mmCIF file of N, CA, C and O in Angstrom:
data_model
loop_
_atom_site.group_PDB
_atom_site.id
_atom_site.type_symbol
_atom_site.label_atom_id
_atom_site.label_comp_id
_atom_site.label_asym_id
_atom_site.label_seq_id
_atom_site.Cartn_x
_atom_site.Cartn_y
_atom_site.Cartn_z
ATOM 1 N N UNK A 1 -25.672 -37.073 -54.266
ATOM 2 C CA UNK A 1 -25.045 -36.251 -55.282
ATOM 3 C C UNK A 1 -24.833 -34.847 -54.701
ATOM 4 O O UNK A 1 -25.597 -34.169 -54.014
ATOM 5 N N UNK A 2 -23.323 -34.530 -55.257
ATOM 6 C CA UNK A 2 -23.449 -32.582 -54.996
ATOM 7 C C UNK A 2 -23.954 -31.920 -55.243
ATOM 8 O O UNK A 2 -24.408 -32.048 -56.380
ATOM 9 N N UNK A 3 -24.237 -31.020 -54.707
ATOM 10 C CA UNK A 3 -24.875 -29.818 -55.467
ATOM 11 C C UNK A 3 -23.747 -28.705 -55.732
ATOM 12 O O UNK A 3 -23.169 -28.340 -54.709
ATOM 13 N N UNK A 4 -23.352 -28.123 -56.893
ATOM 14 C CA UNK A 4 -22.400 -27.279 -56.947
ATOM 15 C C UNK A 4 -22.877 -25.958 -57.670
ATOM 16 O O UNK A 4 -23.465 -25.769 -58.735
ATOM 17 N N UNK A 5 -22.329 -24.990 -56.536
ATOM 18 C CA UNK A 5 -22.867 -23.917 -56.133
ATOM 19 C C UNK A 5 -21.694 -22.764 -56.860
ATOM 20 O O UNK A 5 -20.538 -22.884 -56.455
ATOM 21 N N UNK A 6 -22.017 -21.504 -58.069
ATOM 22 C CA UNK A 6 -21.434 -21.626 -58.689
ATOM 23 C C UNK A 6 -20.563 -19.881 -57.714
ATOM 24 O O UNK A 6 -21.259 -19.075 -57.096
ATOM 25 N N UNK A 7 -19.109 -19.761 -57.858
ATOM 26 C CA UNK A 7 -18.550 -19.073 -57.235
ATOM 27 C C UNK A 7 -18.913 -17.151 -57.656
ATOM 28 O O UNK A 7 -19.269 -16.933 -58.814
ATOM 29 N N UNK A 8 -18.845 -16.456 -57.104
ATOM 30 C CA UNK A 8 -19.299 -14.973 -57.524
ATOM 31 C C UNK A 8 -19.022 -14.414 -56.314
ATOM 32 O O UNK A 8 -19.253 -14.674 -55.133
ATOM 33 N N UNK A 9 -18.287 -13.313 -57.137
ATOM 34 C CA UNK A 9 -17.323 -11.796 -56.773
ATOM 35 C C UNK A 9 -17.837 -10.570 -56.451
ATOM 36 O O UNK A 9 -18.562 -10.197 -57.373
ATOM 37 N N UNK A 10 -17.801 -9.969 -55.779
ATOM 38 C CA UNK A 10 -18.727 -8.881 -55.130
ATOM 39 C C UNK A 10 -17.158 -7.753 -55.872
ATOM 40 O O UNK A 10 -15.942 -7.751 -55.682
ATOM 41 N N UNK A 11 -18.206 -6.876 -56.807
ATOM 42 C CA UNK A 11 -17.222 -6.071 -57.472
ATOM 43 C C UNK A 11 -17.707 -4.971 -57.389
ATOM 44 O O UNK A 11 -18.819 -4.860 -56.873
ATOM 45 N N UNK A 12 -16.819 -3.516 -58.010
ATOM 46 C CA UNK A 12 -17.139 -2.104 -58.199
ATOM 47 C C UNK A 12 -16.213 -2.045 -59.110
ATOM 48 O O UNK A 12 -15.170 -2.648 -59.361
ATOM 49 N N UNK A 13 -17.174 -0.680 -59.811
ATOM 50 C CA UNK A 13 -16.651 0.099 -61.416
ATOM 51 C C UNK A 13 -16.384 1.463 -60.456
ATOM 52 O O UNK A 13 -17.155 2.078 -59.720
ATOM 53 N N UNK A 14 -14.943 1.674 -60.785
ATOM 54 C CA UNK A 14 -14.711 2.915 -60.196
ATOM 55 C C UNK A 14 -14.996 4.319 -61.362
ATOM 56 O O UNK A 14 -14.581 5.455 -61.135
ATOM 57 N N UNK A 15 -15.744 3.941 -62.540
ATOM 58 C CA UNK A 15 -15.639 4.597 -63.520
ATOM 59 C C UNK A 15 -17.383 5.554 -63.397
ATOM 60 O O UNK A 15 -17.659 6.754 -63.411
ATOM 61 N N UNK A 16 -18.297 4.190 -63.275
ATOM 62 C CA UNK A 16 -19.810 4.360 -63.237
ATOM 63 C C UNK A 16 -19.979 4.480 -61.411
ATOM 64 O O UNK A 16 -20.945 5.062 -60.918
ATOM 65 N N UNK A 17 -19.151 3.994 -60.765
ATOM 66 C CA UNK A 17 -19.333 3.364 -59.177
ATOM 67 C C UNK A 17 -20.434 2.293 -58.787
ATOM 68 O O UNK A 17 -20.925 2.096 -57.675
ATOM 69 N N UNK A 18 -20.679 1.689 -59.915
ATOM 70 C CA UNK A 18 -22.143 0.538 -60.157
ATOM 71 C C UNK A 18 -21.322 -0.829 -58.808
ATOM 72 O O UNK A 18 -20.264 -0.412 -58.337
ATOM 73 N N UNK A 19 -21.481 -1.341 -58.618
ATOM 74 C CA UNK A 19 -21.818 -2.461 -57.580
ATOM 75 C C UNK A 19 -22.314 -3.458 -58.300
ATOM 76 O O UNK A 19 -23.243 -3.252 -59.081
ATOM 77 N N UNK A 20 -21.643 -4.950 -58.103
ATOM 78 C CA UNK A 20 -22.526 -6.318 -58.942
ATOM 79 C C UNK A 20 -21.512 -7.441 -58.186
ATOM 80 O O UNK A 20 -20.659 -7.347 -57.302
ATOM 81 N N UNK A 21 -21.978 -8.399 -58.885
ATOM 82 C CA UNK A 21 -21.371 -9.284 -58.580
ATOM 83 C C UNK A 21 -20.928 -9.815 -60.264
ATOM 84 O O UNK A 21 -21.465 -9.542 -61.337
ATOM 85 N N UNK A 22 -19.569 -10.786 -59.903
ATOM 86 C CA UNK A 22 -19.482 -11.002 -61.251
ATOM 87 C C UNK A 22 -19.012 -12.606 -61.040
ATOM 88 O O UNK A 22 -18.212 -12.656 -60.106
ATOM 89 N N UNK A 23 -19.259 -13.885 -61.606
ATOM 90 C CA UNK A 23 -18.994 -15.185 -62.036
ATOM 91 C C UNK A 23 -17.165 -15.098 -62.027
ATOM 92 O O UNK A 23 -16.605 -14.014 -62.194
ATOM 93 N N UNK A 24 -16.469 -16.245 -61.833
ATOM 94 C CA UNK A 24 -15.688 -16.459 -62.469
ATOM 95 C C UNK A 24 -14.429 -16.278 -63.585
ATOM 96 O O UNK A 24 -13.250 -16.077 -63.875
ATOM 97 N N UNK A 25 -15.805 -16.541 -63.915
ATOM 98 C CA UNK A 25 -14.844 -16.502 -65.890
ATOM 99 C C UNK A 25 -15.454 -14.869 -66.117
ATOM 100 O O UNK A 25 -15.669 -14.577 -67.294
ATOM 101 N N UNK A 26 -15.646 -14.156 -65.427
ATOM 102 C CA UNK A 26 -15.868 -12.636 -66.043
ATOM 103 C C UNK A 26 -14.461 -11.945 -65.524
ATOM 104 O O UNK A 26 -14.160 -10.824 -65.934
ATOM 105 N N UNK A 27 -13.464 -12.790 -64.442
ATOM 106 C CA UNK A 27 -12.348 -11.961 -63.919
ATOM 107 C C UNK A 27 -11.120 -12.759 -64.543
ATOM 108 O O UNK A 27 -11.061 -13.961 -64.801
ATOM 109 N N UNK A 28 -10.015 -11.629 -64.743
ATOM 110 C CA UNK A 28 -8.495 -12.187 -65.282
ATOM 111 C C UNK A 28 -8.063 -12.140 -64.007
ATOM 112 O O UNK A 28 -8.622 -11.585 -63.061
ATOM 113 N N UNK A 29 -6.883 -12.841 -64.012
ATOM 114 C CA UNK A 29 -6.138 -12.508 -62.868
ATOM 115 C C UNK A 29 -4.225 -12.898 -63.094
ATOM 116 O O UNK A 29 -3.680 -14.002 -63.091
ATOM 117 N N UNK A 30 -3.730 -11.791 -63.235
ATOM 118 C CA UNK A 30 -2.334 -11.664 -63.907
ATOM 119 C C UNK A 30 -1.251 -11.849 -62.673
ATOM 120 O O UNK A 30 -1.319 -10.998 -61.787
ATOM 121 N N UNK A 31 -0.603 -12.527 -62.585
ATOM 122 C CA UNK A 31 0.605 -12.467 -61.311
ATOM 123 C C UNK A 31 1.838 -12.499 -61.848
ATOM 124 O O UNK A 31 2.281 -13.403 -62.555
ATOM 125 N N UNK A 32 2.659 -11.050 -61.357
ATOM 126 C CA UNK A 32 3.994 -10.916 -61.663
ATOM 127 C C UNK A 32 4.715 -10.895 -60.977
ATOM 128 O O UNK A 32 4.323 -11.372 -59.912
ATOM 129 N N UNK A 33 6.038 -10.456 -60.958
ATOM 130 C CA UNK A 33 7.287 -10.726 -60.243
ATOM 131 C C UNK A 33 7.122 -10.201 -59.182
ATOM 132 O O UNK A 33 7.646 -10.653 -58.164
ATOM 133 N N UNK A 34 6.082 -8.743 -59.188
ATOM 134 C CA UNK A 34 6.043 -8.029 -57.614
ATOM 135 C C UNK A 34 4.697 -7.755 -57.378
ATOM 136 O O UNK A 34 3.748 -8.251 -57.986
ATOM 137 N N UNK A 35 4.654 -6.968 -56.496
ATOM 138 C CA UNK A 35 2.955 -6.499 -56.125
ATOM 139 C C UNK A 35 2.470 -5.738 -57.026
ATOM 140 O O UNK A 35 1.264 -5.492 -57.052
ATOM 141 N N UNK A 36 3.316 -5.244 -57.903
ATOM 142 C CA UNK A 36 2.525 -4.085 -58.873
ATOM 143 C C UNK A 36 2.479 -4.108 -59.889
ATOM 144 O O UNK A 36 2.313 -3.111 -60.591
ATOM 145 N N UNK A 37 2.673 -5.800 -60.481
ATOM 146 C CA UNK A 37 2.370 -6.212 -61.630
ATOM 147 C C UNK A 37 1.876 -7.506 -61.424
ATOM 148 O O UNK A 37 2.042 -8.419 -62.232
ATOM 149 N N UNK A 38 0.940 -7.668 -59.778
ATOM 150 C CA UNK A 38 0.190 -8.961 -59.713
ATOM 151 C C UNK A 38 -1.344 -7.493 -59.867
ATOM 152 O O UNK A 38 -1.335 -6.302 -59.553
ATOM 153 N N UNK A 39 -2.494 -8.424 -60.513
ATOM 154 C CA UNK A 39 -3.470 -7.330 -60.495
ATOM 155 C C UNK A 39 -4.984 -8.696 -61.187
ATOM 156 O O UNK A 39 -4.835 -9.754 -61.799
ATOM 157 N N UNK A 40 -6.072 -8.108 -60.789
ATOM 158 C CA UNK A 40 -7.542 -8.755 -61.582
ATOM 159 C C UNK A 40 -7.754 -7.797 -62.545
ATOM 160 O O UNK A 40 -7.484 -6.618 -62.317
ATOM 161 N N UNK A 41 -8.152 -8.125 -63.471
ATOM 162 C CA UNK A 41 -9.057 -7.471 -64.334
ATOM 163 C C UNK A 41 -10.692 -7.685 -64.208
ATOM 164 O O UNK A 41 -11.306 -8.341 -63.367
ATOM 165 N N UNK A 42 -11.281 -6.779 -65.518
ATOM 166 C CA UNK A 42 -12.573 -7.481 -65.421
ATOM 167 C C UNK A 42 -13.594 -6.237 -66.094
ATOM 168 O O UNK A 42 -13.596 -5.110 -65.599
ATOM 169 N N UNK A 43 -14.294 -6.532 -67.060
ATOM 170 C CA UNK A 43 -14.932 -5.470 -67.707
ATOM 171 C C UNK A 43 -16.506 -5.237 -67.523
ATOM 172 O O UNK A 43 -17.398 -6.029 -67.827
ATOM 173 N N UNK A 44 -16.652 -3.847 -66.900
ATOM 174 C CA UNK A 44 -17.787 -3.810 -66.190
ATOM 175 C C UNK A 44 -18.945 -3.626 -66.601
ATOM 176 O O UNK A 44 -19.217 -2.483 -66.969
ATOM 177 N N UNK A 45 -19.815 -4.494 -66.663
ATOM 178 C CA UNK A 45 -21.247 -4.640 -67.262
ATOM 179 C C UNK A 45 -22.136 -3.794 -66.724
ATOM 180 O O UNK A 45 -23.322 -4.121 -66.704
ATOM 181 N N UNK A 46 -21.761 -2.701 -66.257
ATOM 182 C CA UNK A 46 -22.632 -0.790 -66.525
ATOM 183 C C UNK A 46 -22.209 -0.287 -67.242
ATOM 184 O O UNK A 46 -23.026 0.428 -67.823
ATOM 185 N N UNK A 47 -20.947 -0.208 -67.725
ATOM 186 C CA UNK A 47 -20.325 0.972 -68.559
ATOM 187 C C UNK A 47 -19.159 0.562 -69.304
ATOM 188 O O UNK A 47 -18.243 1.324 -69.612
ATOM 189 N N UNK A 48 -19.225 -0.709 -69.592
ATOM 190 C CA UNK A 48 -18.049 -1.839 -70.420
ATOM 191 C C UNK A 48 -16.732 -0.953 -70.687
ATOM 192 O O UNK A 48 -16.027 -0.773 -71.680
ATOM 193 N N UNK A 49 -16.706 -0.407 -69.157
ATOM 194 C CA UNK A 49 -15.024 0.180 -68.904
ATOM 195 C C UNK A 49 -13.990 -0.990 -68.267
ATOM 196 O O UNK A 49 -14.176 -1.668 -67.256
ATOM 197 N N UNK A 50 -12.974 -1.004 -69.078
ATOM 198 C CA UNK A 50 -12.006 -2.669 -68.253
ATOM 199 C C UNK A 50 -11.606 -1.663 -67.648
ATOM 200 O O UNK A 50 -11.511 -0.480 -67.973
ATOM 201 N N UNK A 51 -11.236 -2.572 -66.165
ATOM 202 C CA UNK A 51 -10.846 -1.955 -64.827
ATOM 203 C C UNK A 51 -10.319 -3.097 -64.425
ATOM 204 O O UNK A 51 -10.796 -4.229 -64.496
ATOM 205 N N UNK A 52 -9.273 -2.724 -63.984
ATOM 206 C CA UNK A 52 -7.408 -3.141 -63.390
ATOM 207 C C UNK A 52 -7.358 -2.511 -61.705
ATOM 208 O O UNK A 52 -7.520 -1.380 -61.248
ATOM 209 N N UNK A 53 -7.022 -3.987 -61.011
ATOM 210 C CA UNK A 53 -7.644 -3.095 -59.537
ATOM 211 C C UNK A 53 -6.026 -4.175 -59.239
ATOM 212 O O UNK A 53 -5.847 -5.152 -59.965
ATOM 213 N N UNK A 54 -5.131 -3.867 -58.272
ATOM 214 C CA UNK A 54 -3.968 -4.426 -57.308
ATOM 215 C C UNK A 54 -4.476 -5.946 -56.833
ATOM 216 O O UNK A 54 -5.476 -5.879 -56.119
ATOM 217 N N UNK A 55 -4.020 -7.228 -57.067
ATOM 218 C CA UNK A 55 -4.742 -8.312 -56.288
ATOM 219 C C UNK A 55 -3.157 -8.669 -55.652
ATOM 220 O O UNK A 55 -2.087 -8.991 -56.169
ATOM 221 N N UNK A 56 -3.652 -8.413 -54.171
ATOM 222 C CA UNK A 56 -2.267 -8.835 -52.630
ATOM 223 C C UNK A 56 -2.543 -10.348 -52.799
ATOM 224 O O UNK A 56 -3.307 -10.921 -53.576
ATOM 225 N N UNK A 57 -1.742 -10.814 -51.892
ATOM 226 C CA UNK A 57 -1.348 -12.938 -51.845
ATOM 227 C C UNK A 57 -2.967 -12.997 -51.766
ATOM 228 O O UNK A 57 -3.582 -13.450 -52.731
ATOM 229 N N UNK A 58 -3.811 -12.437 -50.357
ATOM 230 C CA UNK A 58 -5.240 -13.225 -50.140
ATOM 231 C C UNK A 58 -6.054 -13.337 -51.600
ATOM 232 O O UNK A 58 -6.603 -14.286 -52.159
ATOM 233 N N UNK A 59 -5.901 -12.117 -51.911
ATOM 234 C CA UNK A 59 -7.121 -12.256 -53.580
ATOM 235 C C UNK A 59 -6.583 -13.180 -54.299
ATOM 236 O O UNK A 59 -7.270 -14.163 -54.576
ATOM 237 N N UNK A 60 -5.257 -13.085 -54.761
ATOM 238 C CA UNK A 60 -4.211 -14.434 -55.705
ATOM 239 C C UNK A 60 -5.284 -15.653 -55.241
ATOM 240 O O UNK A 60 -6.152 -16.112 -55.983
ATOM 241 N N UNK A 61 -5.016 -16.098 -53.772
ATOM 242 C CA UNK A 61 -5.473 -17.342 -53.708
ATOM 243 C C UNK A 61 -6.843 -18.014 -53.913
ATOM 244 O O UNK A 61 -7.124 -19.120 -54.375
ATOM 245 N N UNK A 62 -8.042 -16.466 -53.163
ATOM 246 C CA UNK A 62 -9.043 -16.509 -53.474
ATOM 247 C C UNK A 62 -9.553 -17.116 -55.094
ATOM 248 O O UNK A 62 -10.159 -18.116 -55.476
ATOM 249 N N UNK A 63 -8.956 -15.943 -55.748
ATOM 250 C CA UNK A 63 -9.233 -15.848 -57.488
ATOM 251 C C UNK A 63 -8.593 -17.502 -58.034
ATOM 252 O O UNK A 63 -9.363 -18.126 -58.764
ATOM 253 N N UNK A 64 -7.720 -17.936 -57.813
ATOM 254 C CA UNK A 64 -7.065 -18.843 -58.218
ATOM 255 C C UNK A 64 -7.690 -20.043 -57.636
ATOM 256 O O UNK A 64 -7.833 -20.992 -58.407
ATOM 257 N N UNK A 65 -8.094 -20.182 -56.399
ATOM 258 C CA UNK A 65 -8.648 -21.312 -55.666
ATOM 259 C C UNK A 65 -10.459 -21.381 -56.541
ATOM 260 O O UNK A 65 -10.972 -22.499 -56.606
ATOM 261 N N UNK A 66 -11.097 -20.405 -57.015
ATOM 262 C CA UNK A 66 -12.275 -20.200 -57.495
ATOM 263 C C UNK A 66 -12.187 -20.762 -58.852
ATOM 264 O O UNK A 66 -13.246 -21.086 -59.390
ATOM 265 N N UNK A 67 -10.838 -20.961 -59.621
ATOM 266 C CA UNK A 67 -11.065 -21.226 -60.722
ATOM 267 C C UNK A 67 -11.142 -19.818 -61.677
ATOM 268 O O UNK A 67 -12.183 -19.873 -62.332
ATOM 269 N N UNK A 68 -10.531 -18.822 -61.910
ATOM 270 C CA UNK A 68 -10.431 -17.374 -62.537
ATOM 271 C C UNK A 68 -9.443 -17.915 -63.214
ATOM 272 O O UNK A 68 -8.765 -18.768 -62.641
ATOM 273 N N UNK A 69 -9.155 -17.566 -64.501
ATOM 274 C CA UNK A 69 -8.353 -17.559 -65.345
ATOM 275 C C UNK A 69 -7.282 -16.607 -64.935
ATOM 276 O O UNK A 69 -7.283 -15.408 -64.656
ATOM 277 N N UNK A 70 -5.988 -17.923 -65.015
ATOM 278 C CA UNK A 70 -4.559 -16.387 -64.515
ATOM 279 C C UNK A 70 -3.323 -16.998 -65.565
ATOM 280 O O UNK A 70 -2.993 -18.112 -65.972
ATOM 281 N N UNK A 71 -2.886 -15.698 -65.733
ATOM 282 C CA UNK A 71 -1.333 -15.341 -66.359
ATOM 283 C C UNK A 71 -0.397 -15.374 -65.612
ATOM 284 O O UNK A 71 -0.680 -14.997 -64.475
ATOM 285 N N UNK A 72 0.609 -15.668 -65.768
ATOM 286 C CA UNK A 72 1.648 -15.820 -65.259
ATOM 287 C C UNK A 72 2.649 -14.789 -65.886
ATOM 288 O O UNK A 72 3.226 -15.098 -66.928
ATOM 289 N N UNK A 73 2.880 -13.560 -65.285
ATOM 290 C CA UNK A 73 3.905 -12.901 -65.982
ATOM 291 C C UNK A 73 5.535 -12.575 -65.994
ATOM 292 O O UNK A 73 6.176 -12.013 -65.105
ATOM 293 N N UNK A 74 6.037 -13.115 -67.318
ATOM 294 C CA UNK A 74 7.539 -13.255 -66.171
ATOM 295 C C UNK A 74 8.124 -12.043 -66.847
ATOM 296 O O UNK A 74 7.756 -11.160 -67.622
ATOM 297 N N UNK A 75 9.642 -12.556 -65.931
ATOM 298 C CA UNK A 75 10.460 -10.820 -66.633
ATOM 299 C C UNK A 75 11.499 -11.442 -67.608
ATOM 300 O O UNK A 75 12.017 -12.554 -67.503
ATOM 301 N N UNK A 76 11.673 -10.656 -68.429
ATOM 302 C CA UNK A 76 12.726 -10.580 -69.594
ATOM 303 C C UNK A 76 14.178 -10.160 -69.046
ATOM 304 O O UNK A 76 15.296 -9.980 -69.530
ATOM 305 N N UNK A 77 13.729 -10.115 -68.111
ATOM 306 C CA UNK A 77 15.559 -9.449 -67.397
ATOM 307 C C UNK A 77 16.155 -10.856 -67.018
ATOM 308 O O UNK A 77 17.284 -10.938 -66.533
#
């Protein structure tokens, strides 16, 4: 039998500057038409400030390959 080993994110609050790690299901992860409306979320358990950080292709795949909940954002144009 497997043993399944559960995935976790080495994060920072740029608000408190606290350091943690966070599970999974504690990160969003939104991908839009360009780089500057692909981004993670994730609300920080020092100072329950939500913080919005840029996620490039590697994090997309990371976050997405881990199982993170993602949006798909399209354009109205």
């Amino acid at each position: 039998m497997r043993r399944v080993v559960p995935v976790v994110f080495k994060a920072a609050c740029p608000d408190c500057r606290g350091r943690f790690e966070l599970a999974a299901n504690a990160l969003r992860l939104a991908i839009g038409g360009s780089s500057r409306t692909t981004f993670y979320s994730f609300t920080c358990p020092g100072c329950d400030t939500a913080v919005r950080k840029p996620a490039g292709d590697r994090i997309v795949q990371l976050l997405s390959g881990a199982g993170v909940r993602t949006l798909r954002l399209h354009s109205t144009v």
